Coordinates of C-alpha atoms in Angstrom, one line a residue:
Chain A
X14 CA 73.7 109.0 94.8
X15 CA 72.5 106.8 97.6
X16 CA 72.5 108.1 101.2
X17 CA 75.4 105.4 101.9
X18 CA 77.4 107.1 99.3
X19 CA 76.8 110.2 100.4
X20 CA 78.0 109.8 104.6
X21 CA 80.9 107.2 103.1
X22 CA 81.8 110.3 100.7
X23 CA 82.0 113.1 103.6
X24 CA 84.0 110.8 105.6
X25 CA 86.2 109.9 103.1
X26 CA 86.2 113.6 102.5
X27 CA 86.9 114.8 106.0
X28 CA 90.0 111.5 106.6
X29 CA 91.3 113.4 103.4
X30 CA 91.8 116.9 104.6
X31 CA 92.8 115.6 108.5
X32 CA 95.5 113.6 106.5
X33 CA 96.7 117.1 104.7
X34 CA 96.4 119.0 108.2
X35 CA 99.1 116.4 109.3
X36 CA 101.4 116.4 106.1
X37 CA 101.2 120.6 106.9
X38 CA 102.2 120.5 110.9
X39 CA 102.8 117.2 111.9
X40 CA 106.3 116.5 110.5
X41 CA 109.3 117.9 111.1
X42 CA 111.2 119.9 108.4
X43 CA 113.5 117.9 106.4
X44 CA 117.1 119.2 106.9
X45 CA 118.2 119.6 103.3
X46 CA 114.5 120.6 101.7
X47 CA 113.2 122.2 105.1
X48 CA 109.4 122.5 104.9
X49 CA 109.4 121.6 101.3
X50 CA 109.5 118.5 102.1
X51 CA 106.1 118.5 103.3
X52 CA 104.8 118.3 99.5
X53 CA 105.6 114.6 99.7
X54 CA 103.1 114.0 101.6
X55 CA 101.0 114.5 99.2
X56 CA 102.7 114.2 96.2
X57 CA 104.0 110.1 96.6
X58 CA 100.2 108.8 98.1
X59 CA 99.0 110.8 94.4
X60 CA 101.3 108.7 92.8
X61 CA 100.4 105.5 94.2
X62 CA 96.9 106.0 94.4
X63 CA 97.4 107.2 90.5
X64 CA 99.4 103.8 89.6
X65 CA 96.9 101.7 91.3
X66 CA 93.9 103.1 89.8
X67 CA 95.7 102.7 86.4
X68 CA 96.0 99.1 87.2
X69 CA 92.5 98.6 88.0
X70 CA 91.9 100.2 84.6
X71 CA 94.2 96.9 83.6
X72 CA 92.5 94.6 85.3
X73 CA 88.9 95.9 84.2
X74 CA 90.3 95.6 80.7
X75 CA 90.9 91.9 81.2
X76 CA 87.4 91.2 82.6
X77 CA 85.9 93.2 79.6
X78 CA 87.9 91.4 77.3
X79 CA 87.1 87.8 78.9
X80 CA 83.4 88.1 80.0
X81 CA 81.3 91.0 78.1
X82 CA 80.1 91.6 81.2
X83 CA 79.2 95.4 81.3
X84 CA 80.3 95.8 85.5
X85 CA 83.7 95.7 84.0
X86 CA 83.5 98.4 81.4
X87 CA 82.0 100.5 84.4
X88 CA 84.8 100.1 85.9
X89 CA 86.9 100.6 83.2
X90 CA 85.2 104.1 82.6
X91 CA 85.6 105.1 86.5
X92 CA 89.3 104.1 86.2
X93 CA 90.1 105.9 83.5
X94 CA 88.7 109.3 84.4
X95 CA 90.1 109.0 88.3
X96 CA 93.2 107.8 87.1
X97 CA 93.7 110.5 84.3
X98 CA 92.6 112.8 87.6
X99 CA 95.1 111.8 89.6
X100 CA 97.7 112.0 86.9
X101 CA 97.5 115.7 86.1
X102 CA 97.4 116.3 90.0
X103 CA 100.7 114.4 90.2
X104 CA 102.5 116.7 87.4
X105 CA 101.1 119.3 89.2
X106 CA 102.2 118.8 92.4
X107 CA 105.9 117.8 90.7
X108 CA 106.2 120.7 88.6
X109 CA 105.6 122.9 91.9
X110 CA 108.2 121.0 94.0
X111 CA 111.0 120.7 90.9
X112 CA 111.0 124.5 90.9
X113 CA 112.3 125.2 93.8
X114 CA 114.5 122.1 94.0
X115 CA 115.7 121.9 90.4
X116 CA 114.7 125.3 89.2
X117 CA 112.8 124.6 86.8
X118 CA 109.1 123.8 86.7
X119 CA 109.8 121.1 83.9
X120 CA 112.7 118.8 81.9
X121 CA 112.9 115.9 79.9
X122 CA 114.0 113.7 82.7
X123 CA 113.6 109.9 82.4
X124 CA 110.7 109.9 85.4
X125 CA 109.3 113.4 84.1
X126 CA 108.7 112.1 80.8
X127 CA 107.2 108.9 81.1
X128 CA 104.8 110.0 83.8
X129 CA 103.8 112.2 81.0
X130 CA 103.6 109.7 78.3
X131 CA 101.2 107.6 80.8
X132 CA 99.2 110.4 81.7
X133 CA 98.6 111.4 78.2
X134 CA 98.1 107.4 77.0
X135 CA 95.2 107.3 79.2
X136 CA 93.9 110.7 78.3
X137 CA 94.0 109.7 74.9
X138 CA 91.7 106.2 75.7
X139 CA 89.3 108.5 77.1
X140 CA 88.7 110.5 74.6
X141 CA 88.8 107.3 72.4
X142 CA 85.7 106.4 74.3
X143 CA 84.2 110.1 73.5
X144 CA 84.6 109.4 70.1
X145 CA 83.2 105.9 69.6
X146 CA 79.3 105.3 69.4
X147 CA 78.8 102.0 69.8
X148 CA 79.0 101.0 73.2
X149 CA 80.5 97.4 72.3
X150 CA 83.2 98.5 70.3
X151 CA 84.0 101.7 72.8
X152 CA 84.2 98.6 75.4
X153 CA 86.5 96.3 73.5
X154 CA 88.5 98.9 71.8
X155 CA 89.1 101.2 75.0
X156 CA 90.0 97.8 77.1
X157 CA 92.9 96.6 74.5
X158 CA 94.0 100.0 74.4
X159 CA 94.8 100.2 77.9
X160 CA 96.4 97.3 78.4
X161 CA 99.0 98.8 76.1
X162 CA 99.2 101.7 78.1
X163 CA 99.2 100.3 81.2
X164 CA 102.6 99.2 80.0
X165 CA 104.2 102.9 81.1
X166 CA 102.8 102.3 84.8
X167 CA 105.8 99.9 85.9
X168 CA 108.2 101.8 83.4
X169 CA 107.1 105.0 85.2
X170 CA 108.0 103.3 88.7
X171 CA 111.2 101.3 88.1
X172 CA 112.7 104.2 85.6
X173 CA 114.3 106.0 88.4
X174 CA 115.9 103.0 89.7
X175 CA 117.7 101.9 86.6
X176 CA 118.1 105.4 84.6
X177 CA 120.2 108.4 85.5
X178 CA 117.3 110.3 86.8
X179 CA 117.1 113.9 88.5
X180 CA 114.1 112.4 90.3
X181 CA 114.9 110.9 93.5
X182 CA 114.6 107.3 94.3
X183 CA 112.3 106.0 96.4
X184 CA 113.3 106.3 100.6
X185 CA 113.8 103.6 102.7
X186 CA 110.8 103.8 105.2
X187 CA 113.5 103.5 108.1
X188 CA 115.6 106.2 106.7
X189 CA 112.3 108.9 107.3
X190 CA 111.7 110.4 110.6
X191 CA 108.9 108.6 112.5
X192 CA 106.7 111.7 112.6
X193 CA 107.0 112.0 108.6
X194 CA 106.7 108.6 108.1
X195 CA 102.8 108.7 109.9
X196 CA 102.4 111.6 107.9
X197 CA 102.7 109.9 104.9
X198 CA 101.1 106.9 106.1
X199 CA 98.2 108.8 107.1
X200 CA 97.9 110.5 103.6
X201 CA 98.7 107.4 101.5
X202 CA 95.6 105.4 103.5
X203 CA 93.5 108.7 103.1
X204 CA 93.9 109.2 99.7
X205 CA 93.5 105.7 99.0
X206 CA 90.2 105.6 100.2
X207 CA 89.6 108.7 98.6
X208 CA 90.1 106.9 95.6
X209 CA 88.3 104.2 96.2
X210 CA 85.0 106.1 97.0
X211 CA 85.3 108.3 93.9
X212 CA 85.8 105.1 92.1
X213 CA 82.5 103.5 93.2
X214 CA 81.1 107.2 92.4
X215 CA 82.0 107.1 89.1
X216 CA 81.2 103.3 88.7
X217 CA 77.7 104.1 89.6
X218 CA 77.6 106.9 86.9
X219 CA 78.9 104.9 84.3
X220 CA 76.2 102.7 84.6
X221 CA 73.5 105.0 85.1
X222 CA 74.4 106.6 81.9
X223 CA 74.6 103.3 80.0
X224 CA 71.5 102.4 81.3
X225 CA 70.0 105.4 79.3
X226 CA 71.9 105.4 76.5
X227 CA 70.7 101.7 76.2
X228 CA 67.0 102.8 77.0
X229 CA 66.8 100.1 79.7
Chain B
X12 CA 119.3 120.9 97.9
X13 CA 117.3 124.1 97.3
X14 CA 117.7 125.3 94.2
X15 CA 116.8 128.8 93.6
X16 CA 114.2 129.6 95.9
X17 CA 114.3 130.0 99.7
X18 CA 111.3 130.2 100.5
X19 CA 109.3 127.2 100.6
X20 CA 106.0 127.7 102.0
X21 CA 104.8 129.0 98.9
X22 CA 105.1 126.4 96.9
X23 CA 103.8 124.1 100.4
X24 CA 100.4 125.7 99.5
X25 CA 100.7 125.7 96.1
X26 CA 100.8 122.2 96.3
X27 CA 98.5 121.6 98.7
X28 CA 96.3 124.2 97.2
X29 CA 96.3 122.3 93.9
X30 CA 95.2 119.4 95.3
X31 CA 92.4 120.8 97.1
X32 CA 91.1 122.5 93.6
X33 CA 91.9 119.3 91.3
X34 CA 90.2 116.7 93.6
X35 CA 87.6 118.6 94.8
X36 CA 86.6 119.9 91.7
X37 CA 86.4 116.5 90.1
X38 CA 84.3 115.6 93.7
X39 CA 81.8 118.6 93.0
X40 CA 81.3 117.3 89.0
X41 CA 80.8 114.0 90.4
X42 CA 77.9 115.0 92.6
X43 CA 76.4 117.9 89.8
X44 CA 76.5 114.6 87.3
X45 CA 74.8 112.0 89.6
X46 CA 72.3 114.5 90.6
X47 CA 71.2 116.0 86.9
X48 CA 71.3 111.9 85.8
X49 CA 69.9 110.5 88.8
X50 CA 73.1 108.5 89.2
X51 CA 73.4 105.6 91.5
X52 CA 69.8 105.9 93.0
X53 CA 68.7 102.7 91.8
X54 CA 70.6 99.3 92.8
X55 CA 72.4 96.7 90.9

């Protein structure tokens, strides 16, 4: 890992944890959840940072598909695993809030299940890629696949606002108290970047390890 | 709405807690990979 990596990686590091310090005492308790409420400030940036990095995984798919040229499948690679990350950290952080607020860590619920099916979709592409040998076909066949997948990522964020869902629905920005709203702010640019560097960390992997596997 | 806890700063750190282990382990097998590859030294 390059020296740039490494300083852009402790900063994106440190932004991360000053974001969390804020979700934790910046913002007020909600007056229905009370301090609960504080889990969304990590929970929704998850969620968009998990979405976006699925859709990357599209767009790398594409560019595979269309080119050859190996830069995609890199990226491909690094989207997959982050996003597939990111996922199981976003069921996580769900199940912990549902309990208290639904009572119950888990139910087939329209947004519930599909976040799962997504999750597991991509899971399965990446063990696809274990599986397959041949670094041409691992490309080609791992790219089609997840453009099918990506197929739950709008599903997943539209389903609560067209299903009887026990998830709630998204809140206006103007409804949220100022001090909440820069909390998430804060975390969704944090994580976000976040992402982003541990996507140019694994890009840089990917290619390494073709590279040798190659013998180039 | 709570539902059937009261007590929410438990699952406040749960959460938070989860998402210190999940993303900073994947952080820490990032770095252990590059370094035992020698990842990302060279440039494009």
């Amino acid at each position: 890992m390059t020296l740039g990596m490494r300083v852009s990686g402790g900063v994106a590091v440190l932004l991360w944890v000053l974001g969390m310090a804020a979700g934790l005492t910046l913002a007020p308790p909600e007056e229905h959840m009370s301090d609960l409420v504080r889990i969304m400030f990590v929970h929704v940036p998850v969620a968009w940072a998990a979405m976006a990095t699925f859709t990357v995984a599209l767009v790398a798919s594409v560019g595979w598909l269309a080119t050859h040229r190996w830069g995609w499948d890199h990226l491909l690679d690094a989207s997959l695993e982050v996003g597939v990350l990111l996922g199981v950290l976003l069921s996580v952080q769900g199940s912990v809030w549902g309990y208290p607020t639904w009572g119950t860590w888990w139910t087939w619920d329209p947004r519930l299940t599909s976040v799962a099916v997504m999750v597991l979709s991509f899971l399965g592409i990446l063990a696809l890629r274990a599986f397959v040998d041949e670094p041409e076909k691992r490309a080609s066949w791992s790219a089609a696949a997840s453009i099918l997948a990506w197929g739950s990522v709008p599903f997943t964020y539209f389903c609560v606002k067209v299903m009887n869902s026990l998830h709630q629905k998204q809140t206006p920005w103007g409804a949220m108290h100022p001090d909440m709203l820069k909390a998430l702010l804060l975390n969704t640019a944090t994580i976000t970047l976040l992402t982003v560097w541990m996507l140019m960390a694994r890009y840089q992997l990917a290619r390494t390890e073709l590279r040798r596997e190659l013998g180039t | 709405m709570m539902g059937v806890v009261t007590e929410p700063w438990p699952f406040v750190w749960s959460a938070y807690g989860a998402t210190v282990v999940l993303i900073g382990g994947y952080l820490v097998s990032l770095w252990v990979r590059s370094r035992s590859t020698g990842g990302g030294d060279e440039q494009a």
